[in-house]
Amino acid sequence: MEKIGEIKRINGSLIIAEGLKGVKIGDIAYVGDLKLIGEVVRISGREVALQCYEDTSGLRPGEHVISTGTPLVAELGPGLIGGIFDGLERSELELWKKAGPFIKKGYRVIPLNREKKWYFKPGVKPGDRVVEGDIVGVVRESKVVEHRVLVPVGINGVVENIEEGEFRVDEPVAEVRLPNGVKREIKLMQTWPVRIPRPYKERLPLAQPLFTGQRVIDTFFPIAKGGTAAIPGGFGTGKTITLHSIAKWSDADIVIYVGCGERGNEMADILTHFPELEDPRTGEKLIERAIFIANVSNLPVSAREASIYMGITIAEYYRDQGYDVGIIVDSTSRWAEALRDLSGRLEELPAEEGYPAYLAERIAEFYERAGRVVTLGSGRRIGSVTIMGAVSPPGGDFSEPVTSTTMRFVGALWALDTELAFRRHFPAINWLRSFSRYVDVLREFWERYDPNWFRLREEALRLLEESSRLEEIARVIGEKALPDEQRLILLVSEILKEGFLVQSAFHEVDRYCPPEKQVRMLRAIMEFYRRASELIKLGVPVERIRGLKNLVELLRLKEKKGLEEIDEAEKRLIEEMEELKAEYSR
Amino acid sequence: MSFEERGSEKAGMVYRTVTEVRGPLLIVEGVRGAKYNEVVEVKLPDGSEIIGTVLDTYSDKAIIQVFGRTEGLGLEVAVRFTGDVMRIPLSDDLLGRVFNGSFKPLDGLPDPIGVERREIFFSVINPAAREPPSEFIQTGISVIDGMNSLVRGQKLPIFSESGLPHNLMAAQIARQSTILGEGEEFAVVFCAMGIRHEEYEFFRREFERTGALDRSVMILNLADDPVIERIIAPRIALTIAEYLAFDLDMHILTILTNMTHYCESLRSLSIAREEVPSRKGYPSYMYSDLATIYERAGKIKGKKGSITLMPILTMPGGDITHPIPDLTGYITEGQLIVSRELHLKGIYPPINPLPSLSRLMKDGVGAGKTREDHMEVSSQLYMAYAEGVKARSLARIIGELGLSERERRYLRFADEFEKRFINQGVYENRSIERTLEIAWDLLSMLPEEELIRISEEHIKKYHRKYRLQAR
Ligand SMILES: Nc1ncnc2c1ncn2[C@@H]1O[C@H](COP(=O)(O)OP(=O)(O)O)[C@@H](O)[C@H]1O
Ligand SMILES: [Mg+2]
């Protein structure tokens, strides 16, 4: 159903064309002689406005626009894992091979490799009844991902035939006869329009943490599988590194990393490290479970907008196979700016800071695509999509529209703090401004490691809050002027910060901290606080406590590999404290 | 004019149908199908020529933005459409040459003849083809090498204020930079945007003295040159840098100064276009626009050359949250912040390490590259200096006597750190070993237990106390 129109005007990424009859909003069109990819964004009378996803230099009025009649779709099938794609799902590795290291305009590459053969193992037999979302068989997509081939949405019927063996993604592996007698082929790949959420049967309450191995997140501001989190912060506060750490160490089955309008070198960095680093759970390389979408900052802005929908659609597709998927977007602000850019070119009435009035709606819709669900298909297959997005507020000001809107829609907020970043306290997550709505849900998980977890966590947070207040006072009168109980609070909070919250993403051991170690460390520090408070009551000056030779052990717990080492370190400190106690009890 | 095919007379419909002139914008009626971003030549009645590009194109008219002087622009100009986007000729003959912001020779030599002509606006390295930069550049400046190491292929700007010695620093970096264990020097592509003659002369003399001039290319748009030309000057510079780096395998240091003037031109243009402004009147697309400049730095897999980029900008009102430094910091791989306070104390280079950052440092330092303890020492210096600065501001309120012993120690540390580590001579070229040695001397002022950002193993190996014992 092709329709041909003519370009009337070109203004940056915005193309005005005439003569395209019967097109719909969202239809993809090929623009100009180079067949650049564009999408219909407005129709008014004879005029159709298109957003072009590629650089429009050299395009001229009078060239043709050909509408495809179909919306922007994602190709879904084996071959996604380990790949790196742009916002329109063109494989950047293929582009590089074909066109050289610089991006060339109008280059077509098909997302999924059509040459590669995959070994398909059927899971159903001829005569079996299948419904949409059922698994008809599997393909080993990577060392850790078994790709479950799903009956596409809208197909319910009886398996006519199905074959085991080597197939290309676009070859039929099975045939299903619908009740009306029509036969439909099932292939390893299918497509889905990216702007429409993929359907599921039922939403479930969240129950498990997405464990990240980052102490300040897991212990204080955790995120649940199927939940949402945002990480806002000025430049250099640690958004990207924190998200990279989560991409590396979280216990998601599949990680989708969307580099949206950010640095090319950060994508290069992740692409270099993922094939080398080992997943602490599977022992396989991280690349075996990762998909990258890289629409970097110097690529056409318009395609940023598409890139996050591409990412989330792929995430939903693996969710539908029964996986826990984590999708990371760095940065959602760049996506919002792309919205603003288009809106401005369309001369829509701007709301705050030039952003369109529908900004909040779009942000909410995006985060709504997270969740833990019962997937389509027979039985109760459960999968989840967890969304984590960076937000880049101009001037570090959290009251700007994208940050303030995002904060309303997410379940957890990891607020980054410039002051902390300046003193290289990383992750620079501010414990007073951050929140998580998932703590209660996840309590059960943690109490398996320590029945007192909840209390320890509360106490530690309270102590940190109290110390912020005391620091304010100390800033005016000096720490020395505070009573010893209060100086102890300052001391312990320092230990909590340096010994627990600070976690280097580049430390061989500490970059990933397992749950049992997190709990153990917290317990050791809070136990120290309890004993030290007793000492203060006995009249031990706080300077003596600060002078404990083994105090430094608490600050080095994070470097320890095993729990036994932590036990020993704690024992040494307690012994020293006991001596001090004896000295003052006499 | 070097932007279009000389001698090929076919290119070029001429129109004398300008109906409106608005600042640097011209509306030309009756043009059939001008290409978006096509280059045009505008001939003024007095015979002078300026170039422009097509900004908005309709079936029967085009809006042009010109990059040259706008005085004298009127309805009687002739506009010639070249049929091509903006390109420049490239060859190794460009080395040693000086051009203005429209690529006209300023050195009295003829127009360059290229072996190839390349588009200057759209150039994007495929992220999959990028090689992460990882070779440590020794600048000989402790506060950079020790705490904010630069690597080859990085983009690291200097955020300064007027009256501070950023030019001196940039020149020192250009002069001293070497790769450890490799003699190779950088060739410099220098792009001036709106700087004063005196500043340019300073750089020129510097490059002349060190012999870098023969291996450098200069693109100059000085303070009294056309403002809008600043939009194309850095793109010409980077197109040349890309050619030298990725076609001729050279290591290029590109200095762009002053990006604040560039951004102001962008703002003027945006105002002329009557666009909805974003913060402080700057256009909402400034982030993306700057990215198309800064992101051209880097390395490519399988290619030997590199582009290291050092933009210099002055923060209006010293405000780091101003859109120019803010958006720059969001794109570049860190920033070096020049501090007026340190400058007033007589410290050179007055780089305040706390808000400074090199994001690529971690890939360029450590065992086998600089030294195993480098990253930890850097982190510890950060922490200790931050403590010291905190103590200093406390002391201003309650007096030094009100400080605890620990606070007093950190205060002393901060003072010594500024005097001995940050401070150094304009011609002092410190090796990385020397830099780390000074760092350890300073850290030894603190109790060993406070050095918790450093592993026990490295403390035993490098702390002065143990080194002295070992002797
Ligand atoms: N967890 C961490 N461990 C160690 N260093 C970190 C950590 N997080 C951030 N950093 C440091 O901060 C710098 C900036 O972090 P990045 O994530 O790139 O900031 P943003 O994305 O917010 O601009 C990094 O280059 C690194 O030096
Ligand atoms: Mg970032």
Short mmCIF file of N, CA and C and ligand atoms in Angstrom, two decimals, chain A residues 214 233-242 245 262-263 266 330 416 426-427 503-506, chain B residues 330 357-360 375, ligand 1:
data_model
loop_
_atom_site.label_atom_id
_atom_site.label_comp_id
_atom_site.label_asym_id
_atom_site.label_seq_id
_atom_site.Cartn_x
_atom_site.Cartn_y
_atom_site.Cartn_z
N GLN A 214 24.81 -2.86 44.44
CA GLN A 214 25.24 -1.54 44.89
C GLN A 214 24.58 -1.29 46.24
N GLY A 233 20.78 13.89 38.16
CA GLY A 233 21.99 14.51 38.69
C GLY A 233 22.65 15.36 37.64
N GLY A 234 23.32 16.41 38.07
CA GLY A 234 24.07 17.27 37.17
C GLY A 234 25.18 16.48 36.50
N PHE A 235 25.90 17.11 35.60
CA PHE A 235 26.94 16.35 34.89
C PHE A 235 28.07 15.98 35.84
N GLY A 236 28.57 14.78 35.66
CA GLY A 236 29.69 14.33 36.46
C GLY A 236 29.32 13.83 37.84
N THR A 237 28.04 13.66 38.12
CA THR A 237 27.66 13.19 39.45
C THR A 237 27.56 11.67 39.51
N GLY A 238 27.61 11.00 38.38
CA GLY A 238 27.66 9.54 38.42
C GLY A 238 26.46 8.80 37.87
N LYS A 239 25.66 9.43 37.05
CA LYS A 239 24.49 8.73 36.47
C LYS A 239 24.94 7.54 35.63
N THR A 240 25.85 7.83 34.72
CA THR A 240 26.23 6.80 33.77
C THR A 240 26.96 5.63 34.44
N ILE A 241 27.90 5.97 35.31
CA ILE A 241 28.66 4.90 35.96
C ILE A 241 27.73 4.04 36.81
N THR A 242 26.80 4.66 37.52
CA THR A 242 25.87 3.88 38.33
C THR A 242 25.03 2.97 37.44
N SER A 245 27.06 0.14 36.24
CA SER A 245 27.23 -0.88 37.28
C SER A 245 25.98 -1.76 37.38
N GLU A 262 23.63 10.45 24.41
CA GLU A 262 24.80 10.62 25.27
C GLU A 262 26.08 10.30 24.49
N ARG A 263 27.18 10.11 25.22
CA ARG A 263 28.49 10.04 24.57
C ARG A 263 28.76 8.74 23.81
N GLU A 266 31.08 6.33 25.74
CA GLU A 266 30.48 5.51 26.81
C GLU A 266 29.92 4.21 26.24
N ASP A 330 19.87 6.06 29.32
CA ASP A 330 20.77 7.17 29.66
C ASP A 330 20.88 8.05 28.42
N LEU A 416 21.25 12.26 42.86
CA LEU A 416 22.70 12.46 42.93
C LEU A 416 23.02 13.86 43.42
N PHE A 426 31.35 8.24 45.87
CA PHE A 426 30.55 7.60 44.83
C PHE A 426 30.03 6.26 45.32
N PRO A 427 28.85 5.83 44.93
CA PRO A 427 27.87 6.57 44.15
C PRO A 427 27.37 7.78 44.95
N GLN A 503 31.20 3.17 47.32
CA GLN A 503 31.47 1.90 46.66
C GLN A 503 32.04 2.21 45.29
N SER A 504 33.28 1.89 45.09
CA SER A 504 33.89 2.23 43.80
C SER A 504 33.47 1.24 42.73
N ALA A 505 33.05 1.78 41.63
CA ALA A 505 32.64 0.94 40.51
C ALA A 505 33.84 0.25 39.87
N PHE A 506 35.04 0.69 40.26
CA PHE A 506 36.22 0.16 39.58
C PHE A 506 37.07 -0.73 40.49
N TYR B 330 28.02 18.36 30.09
CA TYR B 330 27.18 17.19 29.82
C TYR B 330 27.66 16.38 28.62
N LEU B 357 37.22 17.16 36.69
CA LEU B 357 36.99 15.73 36.51
C LEU B 357 37.57 15.29 35.18
N SER B 358 38.17 14.10 35.19
CA SER B 358 38.48 13.47 33.91
C SER B 358 37.80 12.11 33.92
N ARG B 359 36.80 11.99 33.10
CA ARG B 359 36.01 10.75 33.11
C ARG B 359 36.78 9.57 32.54
N LEU B 360 37.81 9.86 31.75
CA LEU B 360 38.51 8.75 31.10
C LEU B 360 39.78 8.36 31.83
N MET B 375 45.25 5.67 40.86
CA MET B 375 43.82 5.96 41.02
C MET B 375 43.46 6.15 42.50
N1 LIG C 1 30.51 4.32 41.61
C1 LIG C 1 31.57 5.02 41.18
N2 LIG C 1 32.80 4.63 41.51
C2 LIG C 1 33.89 5.32 41.13
N3 LIG C 1 33.84 6.43 40.41
C3 LIG C 1 32.65 6.90 40.04
C4 LIG C 1 31.45 6.23 40.41
N4 LIG C 1 30.42 6.93 39.92
C5 LIG C 1 30.95 8.00 39.28
N5 LIG C 1 32.29 7.97 39.34
C6 LIG C 1 33.22 8.99 38.79
O1 LIG C 1 32.47 10.12 38.38
C7 LIG C 1 32.67 10.38 37.02
C8 LIG C 1 31.40 10.85 36.39
O2 LIG C 1 30.46 9.82 36.42
P1 LIG C 1 29.36 9.66 35.29
O3 LIG C 1 28.55 8.48 35.66
O4 LIG C 1 29.97 9.66 33.96
O5 LIG C 1 28.54 11.01 35.52
P2 LIG C 1 27.24 11.53 34.79
O6 LIG C 1 26.73 10.46 33.90
O7 LIG C 1 26.30 11.86 35.90
O8 LIG C 1 27.69 12.75 34.07
C9 LIG C 1 33.22 9.10 36.45
O9 LIG C 1 34.02 9.33 35.36
C10 LIG C 1 33.98 8.52 37.61
O10 LIG C 1 35.24 9.09 37.67
#
